[in-house]
PDB file of C-alpha atoms in Angstrom:
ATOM      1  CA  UNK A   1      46.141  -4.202 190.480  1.00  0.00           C
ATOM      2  CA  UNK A   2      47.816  -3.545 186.770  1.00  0.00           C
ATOM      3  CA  UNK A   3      44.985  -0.848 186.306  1.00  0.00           C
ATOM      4  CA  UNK A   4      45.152  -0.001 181.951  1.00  0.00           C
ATOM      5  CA  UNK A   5      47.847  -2.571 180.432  1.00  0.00           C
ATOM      6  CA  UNK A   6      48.899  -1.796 176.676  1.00  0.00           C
ATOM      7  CA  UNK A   7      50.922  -3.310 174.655  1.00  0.00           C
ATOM      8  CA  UNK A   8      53.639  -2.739 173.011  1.00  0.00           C
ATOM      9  CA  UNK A   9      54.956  -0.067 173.945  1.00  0.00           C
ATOM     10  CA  UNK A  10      57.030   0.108 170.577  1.00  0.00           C
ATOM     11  CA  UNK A  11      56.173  -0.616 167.182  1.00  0.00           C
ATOM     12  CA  UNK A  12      57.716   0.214 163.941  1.00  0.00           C
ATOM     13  CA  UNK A  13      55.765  -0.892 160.782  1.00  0.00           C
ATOM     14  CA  UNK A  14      56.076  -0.137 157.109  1.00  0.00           C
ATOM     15  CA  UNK A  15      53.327   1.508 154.730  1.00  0.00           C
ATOM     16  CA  UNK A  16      50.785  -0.844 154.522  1.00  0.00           C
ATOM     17  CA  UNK A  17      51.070  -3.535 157.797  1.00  0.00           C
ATOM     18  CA  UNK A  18      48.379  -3.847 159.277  1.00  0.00           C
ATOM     19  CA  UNK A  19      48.795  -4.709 163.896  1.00  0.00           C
ATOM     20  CA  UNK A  20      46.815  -4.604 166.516  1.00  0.00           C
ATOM     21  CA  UNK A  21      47.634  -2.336 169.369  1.00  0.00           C
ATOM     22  CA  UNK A  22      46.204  -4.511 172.738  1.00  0.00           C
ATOM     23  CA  UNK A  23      44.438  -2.794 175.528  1.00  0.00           C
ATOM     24  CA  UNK A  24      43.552  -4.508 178.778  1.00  0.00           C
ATOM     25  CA  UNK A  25      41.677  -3.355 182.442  1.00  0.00           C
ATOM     26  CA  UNK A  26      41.036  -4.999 185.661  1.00  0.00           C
ATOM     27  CA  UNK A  27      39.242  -2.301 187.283  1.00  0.00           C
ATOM     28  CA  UNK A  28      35.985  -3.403 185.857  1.00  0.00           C
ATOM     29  CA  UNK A  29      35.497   0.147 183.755  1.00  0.00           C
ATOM     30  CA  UNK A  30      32.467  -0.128 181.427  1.00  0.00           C
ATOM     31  CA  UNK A  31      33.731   2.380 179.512  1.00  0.00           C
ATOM     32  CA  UNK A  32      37.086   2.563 177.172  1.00  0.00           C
ATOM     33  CA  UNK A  33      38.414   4.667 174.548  1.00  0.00           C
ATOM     34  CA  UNK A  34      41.470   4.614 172.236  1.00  0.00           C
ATOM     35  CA  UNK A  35      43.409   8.597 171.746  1.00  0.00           C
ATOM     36  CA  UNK A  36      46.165   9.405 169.776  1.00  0.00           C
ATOM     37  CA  UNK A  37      48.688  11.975 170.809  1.00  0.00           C
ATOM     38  CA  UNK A  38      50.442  14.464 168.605  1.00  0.00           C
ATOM     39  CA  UNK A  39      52.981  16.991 168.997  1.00  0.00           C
ATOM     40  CA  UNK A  40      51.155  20.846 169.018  1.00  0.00           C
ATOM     41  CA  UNK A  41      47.744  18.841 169.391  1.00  0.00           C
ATOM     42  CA  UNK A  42      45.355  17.713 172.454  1.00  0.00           C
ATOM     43  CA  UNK A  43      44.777  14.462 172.693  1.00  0.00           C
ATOM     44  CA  UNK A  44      42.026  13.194 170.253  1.00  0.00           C
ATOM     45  CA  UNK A  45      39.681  10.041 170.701  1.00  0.00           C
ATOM     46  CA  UNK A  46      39.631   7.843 167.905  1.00  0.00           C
ATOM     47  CA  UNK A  47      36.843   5.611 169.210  1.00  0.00           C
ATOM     48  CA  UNK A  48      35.366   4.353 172.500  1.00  0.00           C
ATOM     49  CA  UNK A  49      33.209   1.772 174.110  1.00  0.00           C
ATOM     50  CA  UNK A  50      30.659   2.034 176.304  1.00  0.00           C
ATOM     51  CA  UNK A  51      30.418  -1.473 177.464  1.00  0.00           C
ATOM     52  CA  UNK A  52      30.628  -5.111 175.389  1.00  0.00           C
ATOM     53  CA  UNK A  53      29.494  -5.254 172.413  1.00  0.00           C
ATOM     54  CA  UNK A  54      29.164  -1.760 171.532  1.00  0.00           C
ATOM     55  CA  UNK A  55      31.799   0.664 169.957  1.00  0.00           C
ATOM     56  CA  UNK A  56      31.562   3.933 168.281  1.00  0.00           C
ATOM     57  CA  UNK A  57      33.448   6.425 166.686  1.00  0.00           C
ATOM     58  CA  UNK A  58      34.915   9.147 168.146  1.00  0.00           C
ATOM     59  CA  UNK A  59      36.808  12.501 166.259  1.00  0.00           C
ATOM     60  CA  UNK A  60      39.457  10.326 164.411  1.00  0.00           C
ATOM     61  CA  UNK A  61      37.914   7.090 163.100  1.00  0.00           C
ATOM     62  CA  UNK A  62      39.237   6.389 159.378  1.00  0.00           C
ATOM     63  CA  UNK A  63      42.214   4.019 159.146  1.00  0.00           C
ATOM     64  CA  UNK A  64      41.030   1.885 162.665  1.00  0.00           C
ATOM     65  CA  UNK A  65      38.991  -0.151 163.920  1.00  0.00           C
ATOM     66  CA  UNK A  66      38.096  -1.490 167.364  1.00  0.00           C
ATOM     67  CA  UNK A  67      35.818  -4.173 168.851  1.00  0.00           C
ATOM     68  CA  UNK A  68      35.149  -4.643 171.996  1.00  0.00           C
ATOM     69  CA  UNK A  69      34.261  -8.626 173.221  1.00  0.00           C
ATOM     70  CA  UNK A  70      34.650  -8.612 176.785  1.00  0.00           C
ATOM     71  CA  UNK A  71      34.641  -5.726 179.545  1.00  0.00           C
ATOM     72  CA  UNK A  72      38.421  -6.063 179.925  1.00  0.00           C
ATOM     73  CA  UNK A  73      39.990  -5.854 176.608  1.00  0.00           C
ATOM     74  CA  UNK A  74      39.632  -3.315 173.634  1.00  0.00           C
ATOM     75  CA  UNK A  75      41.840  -3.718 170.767  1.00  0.00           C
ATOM     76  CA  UNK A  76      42.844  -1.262 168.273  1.00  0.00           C
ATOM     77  CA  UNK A  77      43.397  -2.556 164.574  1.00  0.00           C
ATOM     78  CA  UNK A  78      45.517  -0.173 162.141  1.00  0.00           C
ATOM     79  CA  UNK A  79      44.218  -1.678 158.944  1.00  0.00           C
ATOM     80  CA  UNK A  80      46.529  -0.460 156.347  1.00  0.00           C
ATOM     81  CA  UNK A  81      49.347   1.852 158.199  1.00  0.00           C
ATOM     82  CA  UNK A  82      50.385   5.290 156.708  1.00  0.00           C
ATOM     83  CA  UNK A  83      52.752   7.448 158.162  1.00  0.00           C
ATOM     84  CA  UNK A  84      50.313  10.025 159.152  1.00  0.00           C
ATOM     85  CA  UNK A  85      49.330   7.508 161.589  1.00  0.00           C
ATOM     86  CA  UNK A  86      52.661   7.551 163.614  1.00  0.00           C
ATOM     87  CA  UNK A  87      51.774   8.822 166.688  1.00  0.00           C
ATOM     88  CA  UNK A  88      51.517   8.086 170.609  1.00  0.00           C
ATOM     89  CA  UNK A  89      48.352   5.842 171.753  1.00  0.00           C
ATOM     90  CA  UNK A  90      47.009   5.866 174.848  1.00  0.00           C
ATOM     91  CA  UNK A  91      44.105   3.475 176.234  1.00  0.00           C
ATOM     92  CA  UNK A  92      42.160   4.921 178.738  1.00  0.00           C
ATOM     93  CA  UNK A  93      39.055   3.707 180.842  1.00  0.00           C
ATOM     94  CA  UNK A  94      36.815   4.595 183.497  1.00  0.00           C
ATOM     95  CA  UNK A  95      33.944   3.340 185.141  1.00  0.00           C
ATOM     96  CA  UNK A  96      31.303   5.019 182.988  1.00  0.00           C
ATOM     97  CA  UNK A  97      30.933   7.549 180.571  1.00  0.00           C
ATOM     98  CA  UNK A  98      32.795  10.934 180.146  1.00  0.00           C
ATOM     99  CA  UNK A  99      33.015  13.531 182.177  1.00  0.00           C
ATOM    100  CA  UNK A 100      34.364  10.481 184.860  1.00  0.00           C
ATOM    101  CA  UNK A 101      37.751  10.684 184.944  1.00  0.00           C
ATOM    102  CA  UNK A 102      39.723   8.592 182.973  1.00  0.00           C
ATOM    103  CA  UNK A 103      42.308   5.993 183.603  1.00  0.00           C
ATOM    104  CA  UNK A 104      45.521   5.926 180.982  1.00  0.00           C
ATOM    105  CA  UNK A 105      47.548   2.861 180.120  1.00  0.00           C
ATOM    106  CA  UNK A 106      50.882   4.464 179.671  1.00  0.00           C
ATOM    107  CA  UNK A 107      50.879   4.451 176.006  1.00  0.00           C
ATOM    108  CA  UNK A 108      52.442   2.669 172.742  1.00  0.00           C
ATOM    109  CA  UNK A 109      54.518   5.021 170.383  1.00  0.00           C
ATOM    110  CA  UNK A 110      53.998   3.906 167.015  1.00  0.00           C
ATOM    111  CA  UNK A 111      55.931   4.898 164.072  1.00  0.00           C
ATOM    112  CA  UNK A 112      55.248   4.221 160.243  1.00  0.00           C
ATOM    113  CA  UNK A 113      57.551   4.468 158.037  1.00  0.00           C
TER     114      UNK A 113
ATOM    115  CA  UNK B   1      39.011  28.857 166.858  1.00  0.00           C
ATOM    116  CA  UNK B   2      40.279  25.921 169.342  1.00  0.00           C
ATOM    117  CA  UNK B   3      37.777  24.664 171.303  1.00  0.00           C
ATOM    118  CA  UNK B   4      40.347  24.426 174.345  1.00  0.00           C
ATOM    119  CA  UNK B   5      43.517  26.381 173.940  1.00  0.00           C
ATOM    120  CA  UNK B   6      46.262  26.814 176.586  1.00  0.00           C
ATOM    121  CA  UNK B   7      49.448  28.851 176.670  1.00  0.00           C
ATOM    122  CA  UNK B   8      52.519  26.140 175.465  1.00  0.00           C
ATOM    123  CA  UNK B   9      54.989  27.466 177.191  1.00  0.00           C
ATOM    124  CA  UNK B  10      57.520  26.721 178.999  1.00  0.00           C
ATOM    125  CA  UNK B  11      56.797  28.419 182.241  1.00  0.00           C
ATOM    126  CA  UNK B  12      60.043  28.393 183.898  1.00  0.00           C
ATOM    127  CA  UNK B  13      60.210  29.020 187.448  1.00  0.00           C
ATOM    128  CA  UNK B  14      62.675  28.642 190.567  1.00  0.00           C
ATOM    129  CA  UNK B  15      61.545  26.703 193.458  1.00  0.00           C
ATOM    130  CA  UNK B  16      59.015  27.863 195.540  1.00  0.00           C
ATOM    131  CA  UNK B  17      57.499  30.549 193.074  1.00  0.00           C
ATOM    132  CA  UNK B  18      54.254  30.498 192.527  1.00  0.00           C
ATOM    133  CA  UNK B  19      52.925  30.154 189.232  1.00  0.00           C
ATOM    134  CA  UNK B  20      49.325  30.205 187.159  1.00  0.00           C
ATOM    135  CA  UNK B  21      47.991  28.786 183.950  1.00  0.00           C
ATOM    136  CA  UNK B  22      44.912  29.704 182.028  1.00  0.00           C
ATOM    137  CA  UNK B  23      42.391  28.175 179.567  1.00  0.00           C
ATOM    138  CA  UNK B  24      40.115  29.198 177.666  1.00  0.00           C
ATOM    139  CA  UNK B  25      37.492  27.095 175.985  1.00  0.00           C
ATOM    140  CA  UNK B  26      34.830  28.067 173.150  1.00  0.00           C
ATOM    141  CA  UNK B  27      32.058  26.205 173.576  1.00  0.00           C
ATOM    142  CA  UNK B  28      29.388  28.190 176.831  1.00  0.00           C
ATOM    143  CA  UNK B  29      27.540  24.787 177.130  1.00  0.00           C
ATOM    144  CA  UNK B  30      30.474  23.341 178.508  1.00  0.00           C
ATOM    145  CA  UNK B  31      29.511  21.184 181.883  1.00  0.00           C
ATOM    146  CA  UNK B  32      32.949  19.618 183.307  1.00  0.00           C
ATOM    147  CA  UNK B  33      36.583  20.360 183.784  1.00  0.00           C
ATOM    148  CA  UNK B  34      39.757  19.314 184.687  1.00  0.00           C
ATOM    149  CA  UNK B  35      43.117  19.365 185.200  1.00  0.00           C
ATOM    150  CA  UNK B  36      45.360  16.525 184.101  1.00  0.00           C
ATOM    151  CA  UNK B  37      49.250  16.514 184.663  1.00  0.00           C
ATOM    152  CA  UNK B  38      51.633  14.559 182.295  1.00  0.00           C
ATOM    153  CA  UNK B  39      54.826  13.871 182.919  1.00  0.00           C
ATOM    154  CA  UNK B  40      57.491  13.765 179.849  1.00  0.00           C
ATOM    155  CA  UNK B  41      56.826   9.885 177.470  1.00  0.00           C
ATOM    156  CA  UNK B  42      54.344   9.214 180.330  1.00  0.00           C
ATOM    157  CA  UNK B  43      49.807   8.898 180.311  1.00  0.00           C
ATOM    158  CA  UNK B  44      48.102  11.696 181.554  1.00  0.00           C
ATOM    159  CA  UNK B  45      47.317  11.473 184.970  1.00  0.00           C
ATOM    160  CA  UNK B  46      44.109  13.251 186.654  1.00  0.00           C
ATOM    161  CA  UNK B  47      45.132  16.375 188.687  1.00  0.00           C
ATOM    162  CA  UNK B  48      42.111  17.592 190.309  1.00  0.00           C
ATOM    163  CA  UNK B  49      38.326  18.891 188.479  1.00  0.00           C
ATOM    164  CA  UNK B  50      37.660  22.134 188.632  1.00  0.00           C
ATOM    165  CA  UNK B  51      34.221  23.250 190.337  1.00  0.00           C
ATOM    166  CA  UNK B  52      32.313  26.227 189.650  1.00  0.00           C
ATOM    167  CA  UNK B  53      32.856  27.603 193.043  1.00  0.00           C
ATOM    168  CA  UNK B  54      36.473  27.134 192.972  1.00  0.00           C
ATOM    169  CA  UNK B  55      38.559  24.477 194.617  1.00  0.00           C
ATOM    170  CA  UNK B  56      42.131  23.448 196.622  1.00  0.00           C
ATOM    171  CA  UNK B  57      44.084  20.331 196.644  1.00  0.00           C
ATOM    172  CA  UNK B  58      47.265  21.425 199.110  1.00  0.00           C
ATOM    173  CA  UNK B  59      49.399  23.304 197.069  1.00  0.00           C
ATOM    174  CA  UNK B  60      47.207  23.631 194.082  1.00  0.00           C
ATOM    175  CA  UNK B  61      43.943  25.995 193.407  1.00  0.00           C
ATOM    176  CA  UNK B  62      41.820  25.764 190.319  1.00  0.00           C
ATOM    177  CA  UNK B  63      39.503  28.249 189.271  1.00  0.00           C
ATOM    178  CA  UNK B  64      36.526  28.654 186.717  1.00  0.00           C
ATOM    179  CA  UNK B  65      35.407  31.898 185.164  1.00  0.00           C
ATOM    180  CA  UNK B  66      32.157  30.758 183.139  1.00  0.00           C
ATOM    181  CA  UNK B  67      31.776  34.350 182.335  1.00  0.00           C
ATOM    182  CA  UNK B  68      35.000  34.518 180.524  1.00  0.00           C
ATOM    183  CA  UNK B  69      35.068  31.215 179.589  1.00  0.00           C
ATOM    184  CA  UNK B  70      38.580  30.343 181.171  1.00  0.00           C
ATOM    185  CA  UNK B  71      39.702  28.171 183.961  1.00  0.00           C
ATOM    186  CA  UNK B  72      42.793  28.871 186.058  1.00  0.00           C
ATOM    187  CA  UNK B  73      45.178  26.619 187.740  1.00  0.00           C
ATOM    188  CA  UNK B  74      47.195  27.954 190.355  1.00  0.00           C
ATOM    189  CA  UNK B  75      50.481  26.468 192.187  1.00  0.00           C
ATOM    190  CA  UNK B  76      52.115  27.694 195.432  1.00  0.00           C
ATOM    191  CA  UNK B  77      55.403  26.862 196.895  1.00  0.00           C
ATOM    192  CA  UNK B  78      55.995  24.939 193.057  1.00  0.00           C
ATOM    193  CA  UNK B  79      58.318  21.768 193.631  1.00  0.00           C
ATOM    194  CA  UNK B  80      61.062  20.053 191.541  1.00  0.00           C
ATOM    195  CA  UNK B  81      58.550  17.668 191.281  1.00  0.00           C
ATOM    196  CA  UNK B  82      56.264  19.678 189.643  1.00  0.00           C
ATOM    197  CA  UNK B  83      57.717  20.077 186.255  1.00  0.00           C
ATOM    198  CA  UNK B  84      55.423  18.291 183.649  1.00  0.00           C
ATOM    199  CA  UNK B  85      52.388  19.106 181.238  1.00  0.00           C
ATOM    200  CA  UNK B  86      49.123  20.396 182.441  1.00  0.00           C
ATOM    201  CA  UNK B  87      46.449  19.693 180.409  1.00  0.00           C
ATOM    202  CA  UNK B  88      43.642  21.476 180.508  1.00  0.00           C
ATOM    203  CA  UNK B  89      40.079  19.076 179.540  1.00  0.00           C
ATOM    204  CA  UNK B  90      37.116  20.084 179.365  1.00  0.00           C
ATOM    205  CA  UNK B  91      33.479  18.247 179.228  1.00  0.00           C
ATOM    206  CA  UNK B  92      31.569  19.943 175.731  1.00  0.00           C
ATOM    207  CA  UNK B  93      28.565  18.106 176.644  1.00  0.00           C
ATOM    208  CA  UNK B  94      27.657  14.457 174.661  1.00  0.00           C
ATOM    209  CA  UNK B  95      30.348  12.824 177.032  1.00  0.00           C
ATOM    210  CA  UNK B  96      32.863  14.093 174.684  1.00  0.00           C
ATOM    211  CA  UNK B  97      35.879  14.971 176.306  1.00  0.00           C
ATOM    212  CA  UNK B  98      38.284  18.033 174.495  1.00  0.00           C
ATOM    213  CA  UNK B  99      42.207  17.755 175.759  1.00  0.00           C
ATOM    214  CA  UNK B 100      43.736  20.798 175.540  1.00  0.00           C
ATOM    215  CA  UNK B 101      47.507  20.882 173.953  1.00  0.00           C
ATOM    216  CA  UNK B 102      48.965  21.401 177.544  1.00  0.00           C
ATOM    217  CA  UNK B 103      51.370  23.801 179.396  1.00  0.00           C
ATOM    218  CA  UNK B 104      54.896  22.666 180.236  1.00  0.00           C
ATOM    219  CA  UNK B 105      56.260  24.272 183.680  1.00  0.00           C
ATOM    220  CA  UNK B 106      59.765  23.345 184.208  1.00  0.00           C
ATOM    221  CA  UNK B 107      61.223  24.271 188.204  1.00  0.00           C
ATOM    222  CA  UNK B 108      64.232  24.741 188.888  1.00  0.00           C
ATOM    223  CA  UNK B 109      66.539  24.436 192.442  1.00  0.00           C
TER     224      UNK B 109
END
Protein backbone atom coordinates (compact mmCIF):
# COMPACT_ATOMS: atom_id res chain seq x y z
CA UNK A 1 0.00 0.00 0.00
CA UNK A 2 2.09 3.21 -1.54
CA UNK A 3 -0.40 5.44 0.55
CA UNK A 4 0.28 9.49 -1.13
CA UNK A 5 2.84 8.99 -4.20
CA UNK A 6 4.33 12.39 -5.64
CA UNK A 7 6.37 12.97 -8.08
CA UNK A 8 9.28 14.27 -8.58
CA UNK A 9 10.76 14.76 -5.88
CA UNK A 10 13.16 17.36 -7.64
CA UNK A 11 12.57 19.91 -10.08
CA UNK A 12 14.50 22.84 -11.22
CA UNK A 13 12.77 25.13 -13.81
CA UNK A 14 13.51 28.55 -15.20
CA UNK A 15 11.19 31.79 -15.05
CA UNK A 16 8.46 31.04 -17.05
CA UNK A 17 8.15 26.83 -17.51
CA UNK A 18 5.31 25.80 -16.88
CA UNK A 19 5.18 21.44 -15.08
CA UNK A 20 2.97 19.60 -13.49
CA UNK A 21 3.73 18.34 -10.06
CA UNK A 22 1.77 14.56 -9.99
CA UNK A 23 -0.08 13.41 -6.97
CA UNK A 24 -1.45 9.91 -6.59
CA UNK A 25 -3.55 7.75 -3.56
CA UNK A 26 -4.66 4.27 -3.15
CA UNK A 27 -6.33 4.63 0.05
CA UNK A 28 -9.52 5.66 -1.55
CA UNK A 29 -9.44 9.39 0.28
CA UNK A 30 -12.24 11.59 -1.13
CA UNK A 31 -10.55 14.36 -0.13
CA UNK A 32 -6.98 15.95 -1.36
CA UNK A 33 -5.20 19.08 -1.08
CA UNK A 34 -1.95 20.55 -2.49
CA UNK A 35 0.42 22.84 0.51
CA UNK A 36 3.42 24.54 0.02
CA UNK A 37 6.08 24.72 2.66
CA UNK A 38 8.28 27.65 3.48
CA UNK A 39 11.01 28.34 5.73
CA UNK A 40 9.59 30.66 9.02
CA UNK A 41 5.98 29.73 7.65
CA UNK A 42 3.20 26.91 8.46
CA UNK A 43 2.27 25.03 5.89
CA UNK A 44 -0.34 26.75 3.58
CA UNK A 45 -3.02 25.00 1.26
CA UNK A 46 -3.02 26.14 -2.11
CA UNK A 47 -6.13 24.24 -3.17
CA UNK A 48 -8.04 21.03 -2.37
CA UNK A 49 -10.60 18.59 -3.58
CA UNK A 50 -13.31 17.26 -2.08
CA UNK A 51 -14.02 14.44 -4.37
CA UNK A 52 -13.97 14.17 -8.55
CA UNK A 53 -14.82 16.72 -10.27
CA UNK A 54 -14.71 19.38 -7.82
CA UNK A 55 -11.70 21.64 -6.74
CA UNK A 56 -11.44 24.83 -4.92
CA UNK A 57 -9.16 27.24 -3.77
CA UNK A 58 -7.58 27.30 -0.74
CA UNK A 59 -5.18 30.41 0.97
CA UNK A 60 -2.60 30.41 -1.94
CA UNK A 61 -4.32 29.96 -5.32
CA UNK A 62 -2.72 32.50 -7.98
CA UNK A 63 0.01 31.00 -10.18
CA UNK A 64 -1.72 27.09 -10.00
CA UNK A 65 -4.07 25.23 -10.95
CA UNK A 66 -5.43 21.77 -10.15
CA UNK A 67 -8.10 19.40 -11.51
CA UNK A 68 -9.12 16.62 -10.16
CA UNK A 69 -10.52 13.58 -12.79
CA UNK A 70 -10.48 10.57 -10.84
CA UNK A 71 -10.47 9.84 -6.91
CA UNK A 72 -6.80 8.82 -7.10
CA UNK A 73 -4.90 11.47 -8.79
CA UNK A 74 -4.71 15.36 -8.29
CA UNK A 75 -2.28 17.22 -10.27
CA UNK A 76 -0.79 20.48 -9.61
CA UNK A 77 -0.01 22.78 -12.74
CA UNK A 78 2.56 25.80 -12.15
CA UNK A 79 1.44 27.82 -15.12
CA UNK A 80 4.10 30.32 -15.59
CA UNK A 81 6.94 29.64 -12.73
CA UNK A 82 8.47 32.59 -10.71
CA UNK A 83 10.88 32.22 -8.18
CA UNK A 84 8.63 33.13 -5.41
CA UNK A 85 7.17 29.88 -6.15
CA UNK A 86 10.27 27.76 -5.11
CA UNK A 87 9.22 26.02 -2.33
CA UNK A 88 8.51 22.40 -0.79
CA UNK A 89 5.04 20.67 -1.94
CA UNK A 90 3.41 18.30 -0.18
CA UNK A 91 0.15 16.26 -1.33
CA UNK A 92 -1.87 15.22 1.31
CA UNK A 93 -5.27 13.25 1.55
CA UNK A 94 -7.66 11.83 3.81
CA UNK A 95 -10.79 10.18 3.76
CA UNK A 96 -13.03 13.23 4.06
CA UNK A 97 -12.90 16.66 4.86
CA UNK A 98 -10.67 18.58 7.40
CA UNK A 99 -10.39 18.27 10.68
CA UNK A 100 -9.63 14.21 9.56
CA UNK A 101 -6.26 13.78 9.67
CA UNK A 102 -4.33 14.02 6.78
CA UNK A 103 -2.09 11.74 4.87
CA UNK A 104 1.34 13.44 3.28
CA UNK A 105 3.12 12.22 0.18
CA UNK A 106 6.63 13.00 1.17
CA UNK A 107 6.98 16.04 -0.85
CA UNK A 108 8.67 17.58 -4.18
CA UNK A 109 11.19 20.52 -3.57
CA UNK A 110 10.89 22.79 -6.33
CA UNK A 111 13.20 25.50 -7.17
CA UNK A 112 12.83 28.41 -9.82
CA UNK A 113 15.35 30.06 -10.89
CA UNK B 1 -1.41 38.44 14.90
CA UNK B 2 -0.69 34.62 13.77
CA UNK B 3 -3.49 32.65 13.87
CA UNK B 4 -1.27 29.65 15.26
CA UNK B 5 2.11 30.60 16.58
CA UNK B 6 4.61 28.26 18.30
CA UNK B 7 7.96 28.86 19.95
CA UNK B 8 10.85 27.97 16.93
CA UNK B 9 13.26 26.91 18.91
CA UNK B 10 15.51 24.66 19.20
CA UNK B 11 14.65 22.99 22.42
CA UNK B 12 17.70 21.15 23.20
CA UNK B 13 17.58 18.52 25.67
CA UNK B 14 19.68 15.38 26.99
CA UNK B 15 18.08 12.09 26.99
CA UNK B 16 15.49 11.34 29.18
CA UNK B 17 14.50 15.04 30.12
CA UNK B 18 11.33 15.91 29.87
CA UNK B 19 10.31 18.65 27.82
CA UNK B 20 6.95 20.89 26.84
CA UNK B 21 5.80 22.97 23.93
CA UNK B 22 3.03 25.49 23.74
CA UNK B 23 0.62 27.05 21.20
CA UNK B 24 -1.34 29.49 21.08
CA UNK B 25 -3.99 30.12 18.48
CA UNK B 26 -6.25 33.36 17.82
CA UNK B 27 -9.22 32.38 16.59
CA UNK B 28 -11.98 31.12 20.11
CA UNK B 29 -14.18 29.28 17.49
CA UNK B 30 -11.56 26.96 16.94
CA UNK B 31 -13.06 23.12 17.02
CA UNK B 32 -9.95 20.62 16.39
CA UNK B 33 -6.33 20.13 17.16
CA UNK B 34 -3.38 18.38 16.68
CA UNK B 35 -0.10 17.52 16.90
CA UNK B 36 1.94 16.59 13.85
CA UNK B 37 5.74 15.59 14.03
CA UNK B 38 8.13 16.17 11.02
CA UNK B 39 11.16 14.84 10.69
CA UNK B 40 14.09 16.97 8.84
CA UNK B 41 13.27 16.94 4.31
CA UNK B 42 10.47 14.55 5.40
CA UNK B 43 5.95 15.01 5.26
CA UNK B 44 4.42 15.73 8.33
CA UNK B 45 3.29 12.88 10.05
CA UNK B 46 0.12 12.88 12.55
CA UNK B 47 1.25 12.73 16.25
CA UNK B 48 -1.77 12.46 18.25
CA UNK B 49 -5.21 15.20 18.45
CA UNK B 50 -5.56 16.91 21.26
CA UNK B 51 -9.02 16.57 23.24
CA UNK B 52 -10.54 19.01 25.41
CA UNK B 53 -10.19 16.86 28.40
CA UNK B 54 -6.65 16.17 27.86
CA UNK B 55 -5.02 13.08 26.47
CA UNK B 56 -1.78 10.37 26.60
CA UNK B 57 -0.16 8.40 23.95
CA UNK B 58 2.85 6.51 26.12
CA UNK B 59 5.36 8.92 26.50
CA UNK B 60 3.51 11.88 25.20
CA UNK B 61 0.59 14.17 26.91
CA UNK B 62 -1.24 16.90 25.09
CA UNK B 63 -3.18 19.43 26.67
CA UNK B 64 -5.83 22.18 25.70
CA UNK B 65 -6.46 25.37 27.59
CA UNK B 66 -9.60 26.88 25.63
CA UNK B 67 -9.53 29.54 28.20
CA UNK B 68 -6.15 30.69 27.25
CA UNK B 69 -6.32 29.68 23.98
CA UNK B 70 -3.09 27.41 24.00
CA UNK B 71 -2.47 23.77 23.68
CA UNK B 72 0.46 21.98 25.32
CA UNK B 73 2.43 19.04 24.29
CA UNK B 74 4.30 17.31 26.78
CA UNK B 75 7.23 14.54 26.44
CA UNK B 76 8.65 12.28 29.19
CA UNK B 77 11.68 10.17 29.19
CA UNK B 78 12.45 12.23 25.46
CA UNK B 79 14.37 9.73 23.06
CA UNK B 80 17.12 10.16 20.39
CA UNK B 81 14.41 9.44 18.33
CA UNK B 82 12.51 12.19 19.19
CA UNK B 83 14.33 15.02 17.62
CA UNK B 84 12.13 16.54 14.77
CA UNK B 85 9.44 19.40 14.22
CA UNK B 86 6.22 19.54 16.06
CA UNK B 87 3.70 21.22 14.44
CA UNK B 88 1.09 22.48 16.07
CA UNK B 89 -2.58 22.48 13.65
CA UNK B 90 -5.40 23.58 14.49
CA UNK B 91 -9.17 23.20 12.99
CA UNK B 92 -10.55 27.28 12.55
CA UNK B 93 -13.79 25.94 11.61
CA UNK B 94 -14.87 25.74 7.50
CA UNK B 95 -12.60 22.52 7.35
CA UNK B 96 -9.75 24.81 7.04
CA UNK B 97 -6.84 23.53 8.57
CA UNK B 98 -3.97 26.35 10.07
CA UNK B 99 -0.24 24.62 10.40
CA UNK B 100 1.60 26.23 12.78
CA UNK B 101 5.50 27.08 11.86
CA UNK B 102 6.65 24.18 14.22
CA UNK B 103 9.09 23.60 17.17
CA UNK B 104 12.38 21.81 16.57
CA UNK B 105 13.56 19.63 19.76
CA UNK B 106 16.88 18.21 19.16
CA UNK B 107 18.03 15.19 22.08
CA UNK B 108 20.99 14.46 22.76
CA UNK B 109 22.89 11.03 24.38
Amino acid sequence: NAGVTQTPKFQVLKTGQSMTLQCAQDMNHEYMSWYRQDPGMGLRLIHYSVGAGITDQGEVPNGYNVSRSTTEDFPLRLLSAAPSQTSVYFCASSPDRPPQPQHFGDGTRLSIL
Amino acid sequence: RKEVEQDPGPFNVPEGATVAFNCTYSNSASQSFFWYRQDCRKEPKLLMSVYSSGNEDGRFTAQLNRASQYISLLIRDSKLSDSATYLCVVNTGFQKLVFGTGTRLLVSP
